[in-house]
Short mmCIF file of C-alpha atoms and ligand atoms in Angstrom, two decimals:
data_model
loop_
_atom_site.label_atom_id
_atom_site.label_comp_id
_atom_site.label_asym_id
_atom_site.label_seq_id
_atom_site.Cartn_x
_atom_site.Cartn_y
_atom_site.Cartn_z
CA MET A 27 -100.87 -118.04 -116.20
CA ALA A 28 -104.30 -116.28 -115.47
CA LYS A 29 -106.53 -115.74 -117.95
CA GLN A 30 -106.93 -112.19 -119.23
CA LEU A 31 -109.83 -110.28 -118.96
CA TYR A 32 -110.50 -107.15 -120.99
CA ILE A 33 -113.81 -105.00 -120.20
CA GLU A 34 -115.44 -102.04 -121.72
CA THR A 35 -118.45 -100.27 -120.01
CA VAL A 36 -120.06 -98.05 -121.60
CA GLY A 37 -123.80 -95.98 -120.03
CA CYS A 38 -124.58 -95.11 -116.74
CA GLN A 39 -123.49 -95.46 -113.00
CA MET A 40 -125.31 -98.70 -112.51
CA ASN A 41 -123.33 -100.08 -114.97
CA MET A 42 -120.04 -99.01 -114.11
CA LEU A 43 -121.33 -100.63 -110.63
CA ASP A 44 -122.38 -104.27 -112.77
CA SER A 45 -118.81 -103.84 -114.36
CA GLU A 46 -117.42 -103.53 -111.18
CA LEU A 47 -118.91 -106.44 -109.46
CA VAL A 48 -118.54 -109.19 -112.32
CA VAL A 49 -115.02 -108.21 -112.49
CA ALA A 50 -114.78 -108.87 -109.04
CA SER A 51 -116.34 -112.70 -109.40
CA LEU A 52 -114.17 -113.06 -112.57
CA ARG A 53 -111.12 -112.52 -110.13
CA LYS A 54 -112.35 -114.78 -107.68
CA ALA A 55 -112.08 -117.42 -110.44
CA GLY A 56 -108.80 -116.44 -111.75
CA TYR A 57 -108.82 -113.80 -114.30
CA GLU A 58 -106.65 -110.85 -114.30
CA LEU A 59 -107.87 -107.45 -115.63
CA THR A 60 -105.85 -106.46 -118.81
CA ASP A 61 -106.21 -103.07 -121.25
CA SER A 62 -105.12 -104.90 -124.29
CA ALA A 63 -108.43 -106.30 -126.03
CA LYS A 64 -105.93 -107.84 -128.42
CA ASN A 65 -104.49 -109.87 -125.94
CA ALA A 66 -107.68 -110.54 -123.56
CA ASP A 67 -108.70 -114.13 -123.87
CA THR A 68 -112.23 -113.00 -122.71
CA ILE A 69 -113.50 -109.80 -124.11
CA LEU A 70 -116.40 -108.21 -122.52
CA PHE A 71 -118.55 -105.06 -123.23
CA ASN A 72 -121.03 -104.03 -120.76
CA THR A 73 -123.65 -102.33 -122.70
CA CYS A 74 -126.38 -99.20 -122.57
CA SER A 75 -129.40 -98.83 -125.08
CA VAL A 76 -130.49 -95.64 -123.90
CA ARG A 77 -129.57 -94.26 -127.24
CA GLN A 78 -129.22 -95.65 -130.70
CA HIS A 79 -125.14 -94.05 -130.50
CA ALA A 80 -124.67 -95.95 -128.01
CA GLU A 81 -125.68 -99.26 -129.54
CA ASP A 82 -124.04 -98.19 -132.74
CA LYS A 83 -120.90 -97.71 -130.94
CA ILE A 84 -120.38 -101.67 -129.43
CA TYR A 85 -121.72 -103.01 -132.73
CA SER A 86 -119.18 -101.50 -134.57
CA ALA A 87 -116.47 -102.72 -132.01
CA LEU A 88 -118.29 -106.19 -132.25
CA GLY A 89 -117.64 -105.53 -136.01
CA ARG A 90 -113.56 -105.01 -135.56
CA LEU A 91 -113.65 -107.99 -133.88
CA LYS A 92 -114.52 -109.92 -136.48
CA HIS A 93 -111.64 -111.51 -136.78
CA ALA A 94 -109.85 -111.68 -133.45
CA LYS A 95 -110.39 -115.45 -133.43
CA THR A 96 -107.84 -116.15 -135.86
CA HIS A 97 -104.81 -116.04 -133.97
CA ASN A 98 -106.50 -117.25 -130.81
CA PRO A 99 -109.52 -119.51 -131.16
CA GLY A 100 -110.14 -119.87 -127.61
CA LYS A 101 -111.12 -115.95 -127.18
CA ILE A 102 -114.27 -115.53 -126.02
CA ILE A 103 -116.55 -112.37 -126.55
CA GLY A 104 -119.18 -111.30 -124.67
CA VAL A 105 -122.05 -108.79 -124.84
CA LEU A 106 -123.85 -107.62 -121.29
CA GLY A 107 -126.45 -105.72 -120.05
CA CYS A 108 -129.08 -103.49 -121.72
CA MET A 109 -128.41 -104.22 -125.04
CA ALA A 110 -128.11 -108.14 -124.14
CA GLN A 111 -131.25 -107.89 -122.66
CA LYS A 112 -133.09 -105.66 -125.54
CA ASP A 113 -131.59 -107.65 -128.75
CA GLN A 114 -130.79 -110.61 -127.08
CA LYS A 115 -129.94 -113.27 -130.14
CA LEU A 116 -130.27 -110.28 -132.84
CA ILE A 117 -126.80 -109.83 -131.34
CA PHE A 118 -125.51 -113.84 -132.39
CA GLU A 119 -127.20 -113.02 -135.78
CA ARG A 120 -125.44 -109.64 -136.02
CA ALA A 121 -121.77 -111.22 -134.80
CA PRO A 122 -122.00 -114.55 -135.05
CA TYR A 123 -118.95 -114.89 -133.18
CA VAL A 124 -119.92 -113.62 -130.25
CA ASP A 125 -119.88 -116.44 -127.50
CA LEU A 126 -121.90 -115.01 -124.54
CA ILE A 127 -125.47 -112.76 -124.04
CA VAL A 128 -125.76 -111.76 -120.60
CA GLY A 129 -129.03 -109.44 -119.32
CA PRO A 130 -128.63 -107.19 -116.50
CA GLY A 131 -130.57 -109.52 -113.83
CA GLN A 132 -128.11 -112.83 -114.86
CA LEU A 133 -124.91 -111.19 -114.06
CA HIS A 134 -123.96 -113.38 -111.55
CA GLN A 135 -124.02 -116.34 -113.69
CA ILE A 136 -120.88 -115.10 -115.99
CA PRO A 137 -118.33 -117.10 -114.36
CA GLU A 138 -120.10 -120.44 -114.29
CA LEU A 139 -121.29 -119.44 -118.47
CA LEU A 140 -117.57 -118.65 -119.59
CA GLU A 141 -116.67 -122.18 -117.69
CA LYS A 142 -119.38 -123.92 -120.55
CA ILE A 143 -117.76 -121.85 -123.39
CA ALA A 144 -114.42 -123.04 -122.59
CA ALA A 145 -115.50 -126.34 -122.06
CA GLY A 146 -116.92 -126.58 -125.56
CA ASP A 147 -120.97 -126.19 -124.62
CA GLY A 148 -121.23 -123.30 -127.20
CA GLN A 149 -123.40 -119.69 -127.41
CA GLN A 150 -124.66 -119.29 -124.01
CA LEU A 151 -128.06 -116.58 -123.88
CA GLU A 152 -129.02 -115.64 -120.05
CA VAL A 153 -131.66 -113.01 -120.37
CA SER A 154 -134.86 -112.06 -118.04
CA LEU A 155 -138.40 -112.16 -118.95
CA ASP A 156 -139.71 -109.54 -121.34
CA ARG A 157 -142.39 -107.39 -119.35
CA LYS A 158 -145.10 -108.92 -120.76
CA ALA A 159 -143.67 -112.38 -120.64
CA GLY A 160 -145.27 -113.37 -117.27
CA SER A 161 -147.21 -111.85 -114.14
CA ARG A 162 -145.54 -109.51 -112.27
CA HIS A 163 -143.93 -111.43 -109.98
CA GLU A 164 -142.83 -113.51 -112.39
CA VAL A 165 -141.02 -111.25 -114.42
CA GLU A 166 -139.74 -109.77 -110.44
CA GLN A 167 -138.03 -112.98 -110.32
CA SER A 168 -136.57 -113.44 -113.50
CA PHE A 169 -134.22 -109.88 -112.72
CA GLU A 170 -132.79 -110.69 -109.83
CA SER A 171 -130.29 -107.25 -108.14
CA TYR A 172 -126.92 -108.24 -108.47
CA ASP A 173 -124.79 -107.47 -105.18
CA PRO A 174 -122.67 -109.98 -104.07
CA LEU A 175 -119.57 -108.89 -101.56
CA ARG A 176 -117.05 -106.88 -102.87
CA ASP A 177 -113.57 -106.71 -103.15
CA PRO A 178 -112.28 -103.58 -102.33
CA SER A 179 -109.53 -103.55 -104.81
CA MET A 180 -112.14 -103.31 -107.65
CA ARG A 181 -113.45 -99.68 -107.20
CA PRO A 182 -112.78 -96.92 -108.82
CA THR A 183 -111.11 -95.49 -105.85
CA PRO A 184 -111.10 -97.32 -102.20
CA PHE A 185 -112.87 -94.68 -100.76
CA GLN A 186 -115.80 -94.13 -102.78
CA ALA A 187 -118.40 -96.74 -103.73
CA PHE A 188 -121.51 -97.31 -105.53
CA ALA A 189 -124.50 -98.71 -103.53
CA ARG A 190 -127.60 -99.82 -105.22
CA ILE A 191 -130.29 -99.66 -103.38
CA MET A 192 -132.92 -100.68 -106.18
CA ILE A 193 -132.97 -101.98 -109.44
CA GLY A 194 -135.68 -101.34 -112.31
CA CYS A 195 -138.17 -98.24 -113.17
CA ASP A 196 -142.12 -98.65 -113.79
CA LYS A 197 -142.74 -95.13 -114.74
CA PHE A 198 -142.32 -95.98 -118.42
CA CYS A 199 -141.60 -92.50 -120.00
CA THR A 200 -142.65 -92.87 -123.25
CA TYR A 201 -139.21 -92.25 -124.99
CA CYS A 202 -137.32 -94.35 -122.61
CA ILE A 203 -136.27 -97.87 -122.98
CA VAL A 204 -135.10 -98.83 -119.47
CA PRO A 205 -138.47 -100.24 -117.82
CA SER A 206 -138.13 -102.97 -120.66
CA VAL A 207 -134.64 -103.57 -119.99
CA ARG A 208 -134.07 -103.15 -115.96
CA GLY A 209 -137.24 -104.43 -115.75
CA PRO A 210 -139.98 -103.92 -112.65
CA GLU A 211 -138.95 -101.44 -109.94
CA GLN A 212 -137.44 -103.03 -107.11
CA SER A 213 -136.41 -101.53 -103.73
CA ARG A 214 -133.59 -103.88 -101.76
CA PRO A 215 -134.17 -104.57 -98.50
CA ALA A 216 -132.72 -101.47 -95.51
CA SER A 217 -131.11 -103.88 -93.75
CA GLN A 218 -128.82 -105.35 -96.65
CA ILE A 219 -128.25 -101.88 -98.15
CA LEU A 220 -127.04 -101.08 -94.24
CA ALA A 221 -124.90 -103.93 -93.92
CA GLU A 222 -123.37 -103.32 -97.16
CA ALA A 223 -122.68 -99.50 -96.26
CA ARG A 224 -120.88 -100.84 -92.83
CA GLN A 225 -118.80 -103.33 -94.68
CA LEU A 226 -117.98 -100.71 -97.32
CA ALA A 227 -116.96 -98.11 -94.57
CA GLY A 228 -114.68 -101.00 -92.40
CA GLU A 229 -112.62 -101.63 -95.80
CA GLY A 230 -111.90 -97.55 -95.79
CA CYS A 231 -114.99 -96.11 -98.04
CA ARG A 232 -115.95 -92.45 -96.80
CA GLU A 233 -118.19 -91.70 -99.78
CA ILE A 234 -121.36 -93.88 -100.53
CA THR A 235 -123.58 -93.45 -103.71
CA LEU A 236 -126.68 -95.00 -103.33
CA LEU A 237 -127.92 -95.78 -106.90
CA GLY A 238 -131.42 -95.84 -108.34
CA GLN A 239 -133.16 -95.31 -111.43
CA THR A 240 -135.81 -93.25 -109.66
CA VAL A 241 -133.49 -93.18 -106.59
CA ASN A 242 -136.06 -91.07 -104.38
CA SER A 243 -139.09 -93.74 -105.00
CA TYR A 244 -137.11 -96.18 -102.64
CA ARG A 245 -139.72 -97.75 -100.62
CA HIS A 246 -139.35 -101.15 -98.79
CA GLU A 247 -141.23 -102.72 -95.84
CA ALA A 248 -139.55 -104.61 -93.44
CA ASP A 249 -140.39 -105.87 -90.31
CA GLY A 250 -143.94 -103.63 -89.95
CA ARG A 251 -142.05 -100.50 -91.34
CA MET A 252 -142.27 -98.32 -94.43
CA TRP A 253 -138.44 -96.96 -95.46
CA ARG A 254 -138.28 -94.65 -97.73
CA LEU A 255 -135.18 -92.82 -98.82
CA SER A 256 -135.17 -90.32 -96.07
CA ASP A 257 -135.07 -93.07 -93.77
CA LEU A 258 -132.33 -94.74 -94.86
CA LEU A 259 -130.24 -91.76 -95.05
CA VAL A 260 -131.25 -91.14 -91.09
CA ALA A 261 -129.66 -94.29 -90.90
CA LEU A 262 -126.86 -94.17 -92.93
CA GLU A 263 -126.13 -91.04 -90.93
CA ASP A 264 -124.57 -93.11 -88.26
CA VAL A 265 -122.77 -95.66 -89.80
CA SER A 266 -118.93 -94.44 -88.68
CA GLY A 267 -116.57 -94.46 -91.08
CA ILE A 268 -118.97 -92.75 -93.72
CA ASP A 269 -118.30 -88.88 -94.31
CA ARG A 270 -120.66 -88.43 -97.70
CA VAL A 271 -123.64 -89.89 -99.05
CA LYS A 272 -124.87 -89.09 -102.09
CA PHE A 273 -127.26 -90.41 -104.61
CA VAL A 274 -128.98 -90.46 -107.84
CA THR A 275 -131.14 -90.16 -110.23
CA ASN A 276 -134.10 -88.19 -108.65
CA TYR A 277 -137.50 -88.31 -110.07
CA PRO A 278 -138.88 -84.55 -109.68
CA LYS A 279 -143.18 -86.29 -108.38
CA ASP A 280 -140.89 -87.84 -105.67
CA MET A 281 -138.38 -85.36 -104.48
CA THR A 282 -140.98 -84.99 -101.12
CA ASP A 283 -140.49 -82.85 -98.04
CA ASP A 284 -139.28 -85.88 -95.90
CA LEU A 285 -136.71 -86.40 -98.40
CA LEU A 286 -135.64 -82.43 -98.88
CA GLN A 287 -135.60 -82.23 -95.10
CA ALA A 288 -133.11 -85.29 -94.37
CA VAL A 289 -131.02 -83.49 -97.11
CA ARG A 290 -131.28 -80.47 -94.74
CA ASP A 291 -130.94 -81.70 -91.36
CA LEU A 292 -128.02 -84.55 -91.93
CA PRO A 293 -124.43 -83.30 -91.89
CA LYS A 294 -123.54 -86.15 -94.33
CA VAL A 295 -125.63 -86.07 -96.65
CA SER A 296 -124.73 -84.28 -99.71
CA THR A 297 -126.04 -80.93 -101.09
CA TYR A 298 -126.43 -82.61 -104.78
CA LEU A 299 -129.89 -83.41 -105.95
CA HIS A 300 -130.05 -84.77 -109.85
CA VAL A 301 -133.52 -84.07 -110.95
CA PRO A 302 -133.94 -84.30 -114.82
CA ALA A 303 -136.96 -82.23 -115.85
CA GLN A 304 -136.40 -83.50 -119.41
CA SER A 305 -138.74 -80.63 -121.09
CA GLY A 306 -140.01 -77.20 -120.10
CA SER A 307 -143.30 -77.55 -122.13
CA ASN A 308 -146.51 -78.83 -121.00
CA ARG A 309 -147.33 -80.52 -124.49
CA MET A 310 -143.75 -81.74 -124.63
CA LEU A 311 -144.03 -83.23 -120.75
CA LYS A 312 -147.70 -84.91 -121.50
CA MET A 313 -146.24 -86.86 -124.57
CA MET A 314 -143.09 -87.97 -122.51
CA LYS A 315 -145.60 -89.55 -120.13
CA ARG A 316 -143.41 -88.00 -116.89
CA GLY A 317 -146.08 -87.11 -114.69
CA TYR A 318 -145.65 -83.53 -114.14
CA THR A 319 -146.41 -80.18 -115.45
CA VAL A 320 -143.62 -77.77 -115.77
CA GLU A 321 -145.29 -75.62 -112.86
CA GLU A 322 -145.39 -78.34 -110.28
CA TYR A 323 -141.42 -79.22 -111.64
CA ARG A 324 -140.99 -75.19 -110.74
CA GLU A 325 -142.79 -75.65 -107.34
CA MET A 326 -140.56 -78.42 -106.66
CA MET A 327 -137.57 -76.30 -107.47
CA SER A 328 -139.11 -73.45 -105.23
CA ARG A 329 -139.43 -76.23 -102.21
CA ILE A 330 -135.97 -77.32 -102.74
CA ARG A 331 -134.68 -73.78 -102.80
CA ALA A 332 -136.40 -72.59 -99.68
CA THR A 333 -135.27 -75.92 -97.95
CA VAL A 334 -132.03 -76.42 -98.26
CA PRO A 335 -130.74 -72.66 -99.75
CA GLU A 336 -127.23 -74.34 -100.43
CA ALA A 337 -128.13 -77.57 -102.58
CA THR A 338 -126.98 -77.04 -106.00
CA VAL A 339 -130.00 -78.82 -108.35
CA THR A 340 -128.48 -80.68 -111.53
CA SER A 341 -130.93 -81.85 -114.50
CA ASP A 342 -131.36 -83.96 -118.04
CA PHE A 343 -133.15 -82.52 -121.08
CA ILE A 344 -134.27 -83.95 -124.15
CA VAL A 345 -134.15 -81.74 -127.06
CA GLY A 346 -136.09 -82.54 -130.57
CA PHE A 347 -138.30 -84.93 -128.87
CA CYS A 348 -141.58 -85.76 -131.63
CA GLY A 349 -143.21 -82.43 -132.91
CA GLU A 350 -141.11 -80.71 -130.59
CA THR A 351 -141.86 -76.65 -131.60
CA ASP A 352 -139.67 -73.40 -131.74
CA GLU A 353 -142.55 -72.56 -129.14
CA ASP A 354 -141.91 -75.64 -126.92
CA PHE A 355 -138.03 -75.29 -127.50
CA ALA A 356 -138.53 -71.57 -126.32
CA GLU A 357 -140.37 -73.13 -122.58
CA THR A 358 -137.38 -75.41 -122.00
CA VAL A 359 -134.84 -72.74 -122.46
CA GLU A 360 -137.10 -70.36 -120.04
CA LEU A 361 -136.88 -73.47 -117.88
CA VAL A 362 -133.04 -73.64 -117.68
CA ARG A 363 -132.54 -69.77 -117.73
CA GLU A 364 -134.82 -69.66 -114.43
CA SER A 365 -133.77 -72.71 -112.37
CA ARG A 366 -129.93 -71.97 -112.70
CA PHE A 367 -128.86 -75.61 -112.47
CA LYS A 368 -125.29 -76.69 -111.61
CA ASN A 369 -125.25 -78.32 -115.04
CA SER A 370 -127.75 -79.86 -117.33
CA PHE A 371 -127.05 -82.82 -119.57
CA ILE A 372 -128.37 -82.58 -122.91
CA PHE A 373 -129.74 -84.98 -125.52
CA LYS A 374 -130.74 -85.25 -128.74
CA TYR A 375 -133.78 -87.19 -128.75
CA SER A 376 -132.99 -90.95 -130.35
CA GLU A 377 -135.99 -93.10 -131.38
CA ARG A 378 -136.01 -96.40 -129.00
CA PRO A 379 -137.94 -98.83 -130.69
CA GLY A 380 -140.30 -101.16 -128.58
CA THR A 381 -141.06 -97.72 -126.62
CA LYS A 382 -143.96 -95.92 -126.63
CA SER A 383 -143.10 -92.47 -128.69
CA ALA A 384 -141.69 -94.91 -131.27
CA ASP A 385 -144.85 -96.52 -131.49
CA LEU A 386 -147.18 -93.27 -131.20
CA PHE A 387 -144.97 -90.22 -132.78
CA PRO A 388 -142.75 -89.86 -135.82
CA ASP A 389 -139.38 -88.95 -134.92
CA ASP A 390 -139.98 -85.93 -136.91
CA VAL A 391 -137.84 -83.50 -135.70
CA PRO A 392 -134.96 -82.95 -138.35
CA GLU A 393 -131.33 -83.87 -136.79
CA ASP A 394 -129.73 -80.55 -137.99
CA VAL A 395 -132.84 -78.74 -135.44
CA LYS A 396 -132.11 -80.90 -132.78
CA LYS A 397 -128.72 -80.75 -133.24
CA ARG A 398 -128.98 -76.50 -132.88
CA ARG A 399 -130.93 -76.88 -130.12
CA ASN A 400 -128.68 -78.84 -128.15
CA ASN A 401 -125.69 -76.13 -128.62
CA GLN A 402 -127.87 -73.27 -128.32
CA LEU A 403 -129.47 -75.09 -124.94
CA LEU A 404 -125.75 -76.22 -123.78
CA ALA A 405 -124.25 -72.63 -124.55
CA ILE A 406 -127.20 -71.20 -122.07
CA GLN A 407 -126.42 -73.31 -119.28
CA ASN A 408 -122.52 -72.92 -119.66
CA ALA A 409 -123.05 -69.45 -119.45
CA ILE A 410 -124.77 -69.77 -116.29
CA SER A 411 -122.58 -72.27 -114.29
CA GLU A 412 -119.64 -70.27 -115.14
CA GLU A 413 -121.92 -67.21 -113.63
CA ASP A 414 -123.11 -69.22 -110.76
CA ASN A 415 -119.23 -70.82 -110.13
CA GLN A 416 -117.91 -67.30 -109.72
CA PRO A 417 -118.87 -66.55 -106.18
CA PHE A 418 -116.59 -69.09 -104.97
CA ILE A 419 -113.75 -67.31 -105.77
CA GLY A 420 -112.18 -65.78 -102.61
CA ARG A 421 -114.37 -68.87 -101.17
CA GLN A 422 -112.79 -72.41 -99.02
CA VAL A 423 -114.13 -75.27 -99.95
CA GLU A 424 -113.88 -78.89 -98.30
CA VAL A 425 -113.04 -81.42 -101.16
CA LEU A 426 -112.73 -85.22 -101.10
CA VAL A 427 -110.10 -85.62 -103.06
CA GLU A 428 -110.02 -88.68 -105.51
CA GLY A 429 -106.75 -88.57 -107.35
CA PRO A 430 -104.50 -87.08 -109.70
CA SER A 431 -106.31 -84.60 -112.68
CA LYS A 432 -107.05 -85.56 -115.66
CA ASN A 433 -104.64 -83.39 -116.82
CA ALA A 434 -101.71 -84.91 -114.82
CA ILE A 435 -102.77 -88.52 -115.74
CA LYS A 436 -102.40 -86.82 -119.95
CA HIS A 437 -99.03 -85.36 -119.19
CA GLY A 438 -97.96 -89.07 -117.53
CA GLU A 439 -97.27 -87.12 -114.48
CA ASP A 440 -99.60 -89.05 -111.91
CA GLU A 441 -97.18 -90.91 -110.67
CA ARG A 442 -94.73 -87.97 -108.85
CA PRO A 443 -95.32 -87.55 -105.34
CA VAL A 444 -96.50 -83.83 -105.25
CA VAL A 445 -99.07 -83.87 -108.56
CA GLN A 446 -102.25 -81.80 -109.48
CA LEU A 447 -105.04 -83.35 -107.76
CA VAL A 448 -108.79 -83.15 -108.48
CA GLY A 449 -111.77 -83.77 -105.59
CA ARG A 450 -115.56 -82.69 -105.12
CA THR A 451 -117.26 -80.62 -102.83
CA MET A 452 -120.14 -81.73 -100.89
CA CYS A 453 -122.44 -80.32 -104.18
CA ASP A 454 -120.59 -82.46 -106.77
CA ARG A 455 -118.64 -79.61 -107.80
CA ILE A 456 -114.85 -80.23 -109.39
CA VAL A 457 -112.09 -78.80 -107.65
CA VAL A 458 -108.36 -78.88 -109.25
CA PHE A 459 -105.65 -77.83 -106.86
CA ASP A 460 -101.78 -78.79 -106.80
CA GLY A 461 -101.39 -80.93 -103.72
CA ASN A 462 -99.44 -84.26 -102.47
CA ARG A 463 -100.51 -87.63 -103.72
CA ARG A 464 -100.60 -88.69 -99.77
CA GLN A 465 -103.86 -86.67 -99.71
CA ILE A 466 -105.57 -88.28 -101.89
CA GLY A 467 -108.67 -90.48 -100.15
CA GLN A 468 -108.56 -87.20 -97.36
CA LEU A 469 -111.03 -84.13 -96.80
CA LEU A 470 -109.02 -81.23 -97.41
CA ASP A 471 -110.14 -77.59 -97.35
CA VAL A 472 -109.21 -75.78 -100.69
CA ALA A 473 -109.23 -71.98 -101.35
CA VAL A 474 -111.10 -70.88 -104.74
CA TYR A 475 -108.78 -68.53 -106.88
CA ASP A 476 -110.04 -69.38 -110.18
CA ALA A 477 -113.53 -70.90 -111.61
CA ASN A 478 -114.55 -71.66 -115.43
CA ALA A 479 -117.98 -73.06 -115.88
CA PHE A 480 -116.80 -76.55 -115.20
CA THR A 481 -113.64 -76.19 -112.30
CA LEU A 482 -113.01 -74.52 -109.70
CA PHE A 483 -109.41 -73.95 -109.24
CA GLY A 484 -107.46 -73.91 -105.68
CA SER A 485 -104.60 -74.22 -103.18
CA VAL A 486 -104.80 -76.27 -100.37
CA VAL A 487 -105.46 -74.55 -96.85
CA THR A 488 -104.90 -77.26 -94.25
CA SER A 489 -101.65 -78.65 -95.09
CA HIS A 490 -101.85 -81.89 -92.90
CA VAL A 491 -100.57 -84.93 -94.83
CA GLY A 492 -101.88 -88.29 -93.28
CA PRO A 493 -100.84 -91.97 -93.58
CA GLU A 494 -100.75 -92.97 -97.24
CA VAL A 495 -104.33 -94.92 -97.93
CA TYR A 496 -104.35 -94.51 -101.83
CA SER A 497 -102.03 -96.21 -103.97
CA LEU A 498 -102.41 -97.19 -107.90
N1 5AD B 14 -133.10 -90.36 -126.36
C1 5AD B 14 -132.55 -89.51 -125.68
N2 5AD B 14 -132.31 -88.96 -124.56
C2 5AD B 14 -132.73 -90.57 -124.02
N3 5AD B 14 -133.19 -90.31 -121.98
C3 5AD B 14 -133.48 -91.47 -121.83
N4 5AD B 14 -134.27 -91.99 -122.72
C4 5AD B 14 -133.57 -91.31 -124.06
C5 5AD B 14 -133.70 -91.19 -126.04
N5 5AD B 14 -134.56 -91.68 -125.97
C6 5AD B 14 -132.28 -89.38 -121.29
C7 5AD B 14 -133.02 -88.83 -120.37
C8 5AD B 14 -132.45 -89.70 -119.00
C9 5AD B 14 -131.13 -89.51 -119.24
C10 5AD B 14 -130.16 -90.69 -118.63
O1 5AD B 14 -130.66 -89.80 -120.62
O2 5AD B 14 -132.59 -87.52 -120.54
O3 5AD B 14 -132.73 -88.70 -117.96
FE1 SF4 B 15 -136.00 -94.04 -117.97
FE2 SF4 B 15 -138.56 -92.24 -117.20
FE3 SF4 B 15 -137.69 -94.46 -115.69
FE4 SF4 B 15 -135.87 -92.41 -115.95
S1 SF4 B 15 -138.06 -92.25 -115.03
S2 SF4 B 15 -135.19 -94.58 -116.02
S3 SF4 B 15 -136.33 -91.51 -118.02
S4 SF4 B 15 -138.52 -94.67 -117.63
#
């Protein structure tokens, strides 16, 4: 019988892509996916270190597996990704029954490492060099971008895919663990990315999301030519079969005019820009070492609005960063009020050992103040989101249909031929409407009749029903 694999993934889209690729490689090695950790032969956690909470959850999940091997001594438990790189052998110390620790730069070794464990070679640990443990080149070499050939059956939907265009980060914002766990910034050659896009298109993929920690810092020199993100977008426009191209996450300082003009001029490029501001206070931005002032962020917002008026912008904010006063927070509120983001992801500052801010500044904003600021900012943002969704009522939007809505799944109705569906507009707005399962994977016109802060509700205008392109 095929070996049963259970995998849990937390964190960002980069982790989702990594898990997808790990699963694809293990399928090739004869594994089958199961959704039961209990019955699995191999349990993998692909982990995130950005906030303490994400790590605590993994350590408690590991804690619950303490006796998992009693009935199945051959069961293998592995920790992958950012926590593996950050905590390394500490994970073995805290959970001695873990068999495998693999950093984000060694994921390609997993099938081989699992074989070793099964053969009785004991615990296996493979991680990259710490950033200060060698020359830049040596550290770079120790983080290998993991982009093997895909298996279309492994994507969340066959018509959508992530494509990594760079790995790592060199920005070293003081609060952030990413540069140490994901290593130096390295852009992949454009020729590889384009080959991957063509392959994905050939497999029926219509939407590609380009991934990078600071995706718009992409730069790669090849054949005497410098490729920027805007150049990649121009080249992707010519890949037939691809209808939409998105890219996340952007770094404000690298939001250059050539990129905005590409977003304006290229019909396939999504008009959705995720550009985290983190704070509206110059004092905080400086302590965070974000590399821009709030005035510069505002200037960038006006360039976006002037160049691509229909663009939607989203942001991330950290509340309760070291020493944040009510005045600092009020400046963040002001930035959120005037920027009219489509939505904002708001996080309470979480001190990460090993970062500059953990070394330099006390984490001195009390938890209840962090919580209050979080709720307050979220309420302001949600009111804006709701207001800005209202003008869509009565309008038609083009939607890429992603699948049955959460609600349909929750009520066990997702297998019905006529079902509530969910899709997204070119500017990343979520649209829910009744439709036919055969419409999954298609671009449809939907007339919007209602809206709240998070969702547009509509009905299908074009009732074209094509061949079935998607089956669960
Ligand atoms: N505490 C809280 N939030 C953080 N982020 C990154 N590091 C931390 C931290 N130490 C947030 C930032 C980033 C998002 C992915 O996570 O807002 O944009
Ligand atoms: Fe972290 Fe800053 Fe790099 Fe984003 S740009 S991954 S917040 S260090």
